[in-house]
Coordinates of C-alpha atoms in Angstrom, one line a residue:
M1 CA 68.4 46.1 81.5
K2 CA 67.3 47.2 78.0
I3 CA 69.0 45.5 75.1
K4 CA 71.0 47.7 72.9
L5 CA 68.7 46.8 70.1
L6 CA 70.4 48.4 67.1
T7 CA 73.8 46.9 68.0
T8 CA 72.3 43.5 68.5
I9 CA 70.4 43.6 65.2
I10 CA 73.5 44.7 63.3
A11 CA 75.6 42.0 65.0
G12 CA 73.0 39.3 64.2
V13 CA 73.0 40.4 60.5
L14 CA 76.7 40.3 60.3
L15 CA 76.9 36.9 61.9
V16 CA 74.4 35.5 59.5
G17 CA 76.2 37.1 56.6
C18 CA 79.6 35.7 57.7
G19 CA 78.2 32.2 58.4
G20 CA 78.1 32.5 62.1
N21 CA 76.2 29.7 63.9
D22 CA 75.7 27.8 60.7
N23 CA 72.6 25.6 61.2
S24 CA 72.3 24.4 57.6
V25 CA 71.2 20.9 57.1
D26 CA 72.9 18.7 54.5
D27 CA 70.1 16.9 52.7
G28 CA 72.4 14.7 50.6
G29 CA 71.3 16.3 47.4
K30 CA 67.6 15.8 48.1
N31 CA 65.2 18.7 48.3
T32 CA 64.2 18.2 52.0
Q33 CA 63.6 20.2 55.1
T34 CA 64.4 19.2 58.7
L35 CA 62.3 20.3 61.6
Q36 CA 62.9 19.7 65.3
A37 CA 60.8 19.8 68.5
F38 CA 63.1 21.1 71.2
D39 CA 63.0 21.7 75.0
P40 CA 65.4 19.7 74.8
A41 CA 64.6 17.1 72.1
I42 CA 61.1 15.8 72.2
I43 CA 60.0 12.5 70.7
N44 CA 56.5 11.8 69.2
M45 CA 55.3 15.3 68.5
I46 CA 52.8 15.6 65.6
V47 CA 53.7 18.3 63.0
K48 CA 51.2 20.3 60.9
Y49 CA 52.0 23.2 58.6
N50 CA 50.2 26.2 57.0
C51 CA 52.0 27.5 53.9
N52 CA 50.0 30.4 52.5
D53 CA 46.8 28.6 53.5
Q54 CA 48.0 25.3 52.0
T55 CA 47.7 23.0 55.0
G56 CA 48.9 19.6 55.8
A57 CA 50.4 17.2 58.3
L58 CA 53.6 15.1 58.2
T59 CA 53.2 11.4 58.1
S60 CA 55.6 10.7 60.9
R61 CA 56.1 12.0 64.4
T62 CA 59.4 13.5 65.6
A63 CA 62.1 11.0 66.3
H64 CA 64.3 10.4 69.3
N65 CA 66.5 13.5 68.4
G66 CA 63.3 15.6 68.2
K67 CA 63.7 15.8 64.4
I68 CA 61.7 15.0 61.3
T69 CA 62.7 15.4 57.7
T70 CA 60.2 16.0 54.9
E71 CA 60.2 16.2 51.1
D72 CA 56.8 17.9 51.1
K73 CA 57.1 20.6 48.3
N74 CA 54.7 22.9 50.2
I75 CA 57.4 23.3 52.7
T76 CA 60.7 22.7 50.9
E77 CA 60.1 25.2 48.0
D78 CA 59.9 28.2 50.4
P79 CA 59.6 27.4 54.1
S80 CA 59.6 31.1 55.0
I81 CA 55.9 31.3 53.9
C82 CA 55.0 28.5 56.4
S83 CA 53.9 28.5 60.0
F84 CA 54.1 25.2 61.9
T85 CA 52.3 23.6 64.9
F86 CA 53.8 20.8 66.9
T87 CA 51.4 19.0 69.3
G88 CA 52.0 16.3 72.0
D89 CA 49.9 13.6 73.4
E90 CA 50.3 10.7 75.9
N91 CA 53.1 9.3 73.7
T92 CA 55.2 12.5 73.7
K93 CA 58.2 12.8 76.0
D94 CA 61.3 14.9 76.6
V95 CA 64.0 12.4 75.7
T96 CA 66.6 13.8 78.2
N97 CA 64.5 13.2 81.3
G98 CA 61.3 11.3 80.4
K99 CA 59.0 14.2 81.3
S100 CA 55.6 13.9 79.7
M101 CA 54.8 16.5 77.1
D102 CA 51.2 15.6 76.8
K103 CA 49.0 18.6 75.8
V104 CA 52.1 20.6 74.9
T105 CA 51.8 22.7 71.7
Y106 CA 54.7 24.6 70.1
T107 CA 54.3 26.9 67.1
V108 CA 56.7 28.5 64.6
P109 CA 55.8 31.9 63.1
K110 CA 55.9 32.6 59.4
G111 CA 59.2 34.2 58.3
L112 CA 61.5 32.3 60.7
A113 CA 62.0 29.1 58.7
Q114 CA 64.5 29.4 55.9
K115 CA 65.3 27.0 53.1
G116 CA 68.0 24.5 53.9
Q117 CA 68.1 25.6 57.6
L118 CA 66.9 23.7 60.6
I119 CA 63.4 24.7 61.7
T120 CA 63.0 24.5 65.5
A121 CA 59.6 24.5 67.3
S122 CA 60.2 25.4 71.0
P123 CA 58.7 27.4 73.9
L124 CA 60.6 30.4 72.6
T125 CA 59.2 30.2 69.1
T126 CA 55.7 29.7 70.6
Y127 CA 56.0 32.7 72.8
L128 CA 57.2 34.7 69.8
T129 CA 54.3 33.5 67.7
K130 CA 51.8 34.7 70.3
K131 CA 53.7 38.1 70.5
L132 CA 53.7 38.5 66.7
N133 CA 49.9 37.7 66.5
G134 CA 50.0 36.9 62.8
A135 CA 52.9 39.1 61.8
L136 CA 56.1 37.8 60.2
F137 CA 59.2 37.0 62.2
T138 CA 61.7 39.9 62.7
V139 CA 64.9 40.1 64.7
A140 CA 63.5 43.2 66.5
A141 CA 60.4 41.2 67.7
A142 CA 62.6 38.3 68.7
T143 CA 64.9 40.6 70.6
E144 CA 61.9 42.2 72.5
A145 CA 60.7 38.7 73.3
L146 CA 64.0 37.8 74.9
E147 CA 63.9 41.0 77.0
E148 CA 60.4 40.2 78.2
L149 CA 61.5 36.8 79.2
G150 CA 64.4 38.1 81.2
L151 CA 67.0 36.8 78.7
D152 CA 68.4 40.1 77.6
E153 CA 71.4 39.8 80.0
L154 CA 72.6 36.7 78.0
V155 CA 72.5 38.9 74.9
N156 CA 74.3 41.8 76.5
S157 CA 77.0 39.5 78.0
G158 CA 77.7 37.9 74.7
S159 CA 76.5 34.4 75.7
I160 CA 73.9 34.7 72.9
T161 CA 75.4 36.3 69.8
D162 CA 72.9 35.3 67.1
I163 CA 69.3 35.9 68.1
T164 CA 67.9 34.2 64.9
A165 CA 69.9 31.1 65.6
L166 CA 68.6 30.9 69.1
F167 CA 65.1 30.6 67.8
S168 CA 65.8 28.5 64.7
D169 CA 68.4 26.1 66.1
T170 CA 68.1 26.3 69.9
E171 CA 69.9 23.0 70.5
T172 CA 73.1 24.2 68.9
V173 CA 73.1 27.5 70.8
I174 CA 72.5 25.8 74.1
N175 CA 75.2 23.1 73.4
A176 CA 77.7 25.9 72.7
L177 CA 77.4 27.1 76.3
P178 CA 79.5 25.3 78.9
K179 CA 77.6 22.9 81.2
D180 CA 79.0 24.7 84.2
S181 CA 77.7 28.0 83.0
K182 CA 74.9 29.7 84.9
D183 CA 73.9 31.3 81.6
R184 CA 73.1 27.9 80.3
G185 CA 71.1 27.1 83.4
I186 CA 69.1 30.3 83.0
L187 CA 68.3 29.6 79.4
M188 CA 67.3 26.0 80.0
A189 CA 65.3 26.9 83.1
T190 CA 63.5 29.7 81.2
T191 CA 62.5 27.4 78.3
M192 CA 61.3 24.7 80.7
V193 CA 59.2 27.1 82.8
L194 CA 57.9 28.9 79.6
S195 CA 56.8 25.5 78.2
D196 CA 54.8 24.6 81.3
T197 CA 53.4 28.1 81.6
L198 CA 52.2 28.1 78.0
T199 CA 50.5 24.7 78.6
A200 CA 49.0 25.6 82.0
L201 CA 47.6 29.1 81.3
P202 CA 44.4 29.6 79.3
Q203 CA 44.8 30.1 75.5
D204 CA 43.6 33.7 75.9
A205 CA 46.2 34.6 78.5
L206 CA 47.8 37.9 77.8
I207 CA 51.4 37.9 76.6
T208 CA 52.4 40.0 79.5
E209 CA 50.9 37.4 81.9
I210 CA 52.9 34.6 80.3
A211 CA 56.1 36.6 80.6
D212 CA 55.4 37.7 84.1
V213 CA 54.6 34.2 85.3
T214 CA 57.6 32.7 83.5
T215 CA 60.2 35.2 84.8
K216 CA 58.9 34.9 88.4
I217 CA 59.1 31.1 88.4
T218 CA 62.4 31.0 86.6
A219 CA 63.9 33.3 89.2
S220 CA 63.0 30.7 91.9
V221 CA 64.3 27.8 89.8
T222 CA 67.6 29.4 89.1
T223 CA 68.0 30.4 92.7
E224 CA 67.7 26.8 93.8
Y225 CA 69.2 25.2 90.7
P226 CA 71.5 27.7 89.1
F227 CA 72.8 25.1 86.7
Y228 CA 69.4 23.6 85.9
P229 CA 68.8 20.8 85.1
A230 CA 71.8 19.8 87.1
V231 CA 71.6 20.0 90.9
G232 CA 74.2 22.1 92.7
T233 CA 74.5 25.7 93.8
D234 CA 78.3 26.4 93.5
T235 CA 79.1 23.9 90.8
P236 CA 76.8 21.5 88.9
T237 CA 76.7 17.9 90.1
D238 CA 76.0 14.7 88.2
E239 CA 72.4 14.7 89.5
I240 CA 70.1 15.7 86.7
I241 CA 66.5 16.5 87.4
F242 CA 63.4 18.0 85.9
L243 CA 60.5 20.0 87.4
D244 CA 56.9 20.2 86.4
V245 CA 55.7 23.8 87.2
K246 CA 52.3 23.8 85.4
E247 CA 50.4 24.0 88.7
T248 CA 52.9 26.6 90.0
A249 CA 52.2 28.7 86.9
T250 CA 48.5 28.5 87.5
N251 CA 49.0 29.6 91.1
V252 CA 51.3 32.5 90.2
Q253 CA 48.8 33.7 87.6
K254 CA 46.0 33.7 90.2
D255 CA 48.1 35.4 92.9
P256 CA 51.1 37.3 91.4
E257 CA 52.1 38.7 94.8
A258 CA 52.4 35.3 96.5
S259 CA 55.7 33.6 97.0
V260 CA 56.6 30.9 94.5
T261 CA 56.5 27.3 95.8
L262 CA 58.4 25.0 93.5
P263 CA 57.3 21.3 93.2
P264 CA 59.6 18.5 94.3
K265 CA 62.4 17.7 91.8
V266 CA 62.1 14.5 89.8
P267 CA 65.1 12.4 88.8
A268 CA 65.7 12.4 85.1
V269 CA 65.1 9.1 83.3
P270 CA 66.1 9.5 79.7
V271 CA 64.1 7.8 77.0
P272 CA 66.3 5.0 75.6
D273 CA 68.1 5.8 72.3
E274 CA 66.5 2.9 70.5
T275 CA 63.0 4.2 71.1
K276 CA 61.2 4.8 67.8
P277 CA 58.3 7.3 67.2
V278 CA 54.8 5.8 67.2
P279 CA 52.6 6.2 64.1
P280 CA 50.6 9.4 64.0
P281 CA 46.9 9.0 64.8
T282 CA 45.9 10.3 61.4
G283 CA 47.5 10.3 57.9
G284 CA 49.5 13.2 56.6
T285 CA 51.6 14.2 53.7
G286 CA 55.3 14.7 53.1
G287 CA 56.9 13.1 56.1
D288 CA 59.6 10.4 56.0
D289 CA 60.6 8.0 58.8
G290 CA 61.2 10.9 61.1
Q291 CA 64.9 10.4 61.2
N292 CA 67.3 13.2 60.4
P293 CA 70.2 11.7 58.4
N294 CA 72.6 14.2 60.1
G295 CA 71.0 14.2 63.5

């Protein structure tokens, strides 16, 4: 179903203007900016930035909550002019289930980040960056991206009321959905599949290919696990799993007409709370200890 684009854009603008889905970050009086790697929270991602061709890397990796706070003036003075790249290696994991995020890359397009607001790098922002192809973030482009990924029904149903917030503070938007909501399952399954698809497909894969592969695999995931990552068809159970569909994504790209075969489910083994990020492989500028004081 096509999204009622004009209505959605107006609603988003009104929500932002009225303080809806406030994702502001209290920096305790300091001029700082907090960023997060999320699908859900990811520890040990390396963060680089490009702010009007001023490039750099933060001195810490993302922490257990997926966040990192910086005082780098290149970012804090006007983050809207910055794009960001988060990369994973053998140390990088999804903290909720222990899934390796090695070779995962997330990007944030210019124009999305706003001063004093959380900046999230996720599969959704990465897909949008590819779609924009160098252009600045717009709500219209973000709305089209959601439609291409099969998430327009969540907008039309009112489960997602602020499109900008979904991209800039994904964690808060997901946490606002009930755990027994199939809409939550669809959103979490889509981001998981999209992450693996972006990692598995070649860098030059067409945006339409990425969307087609993602939506096809997601349909299979949500049929078997409508409350993903919880197991259960009628109601969610206490069994939490994860899937690795990178090989599935490659197979679907090669033969789009073939039936989707999902890999076996893997029990979630959360990364312990006390786990600290490891030092980055190279020096950077502007990072602190990786901890968000409000996280």
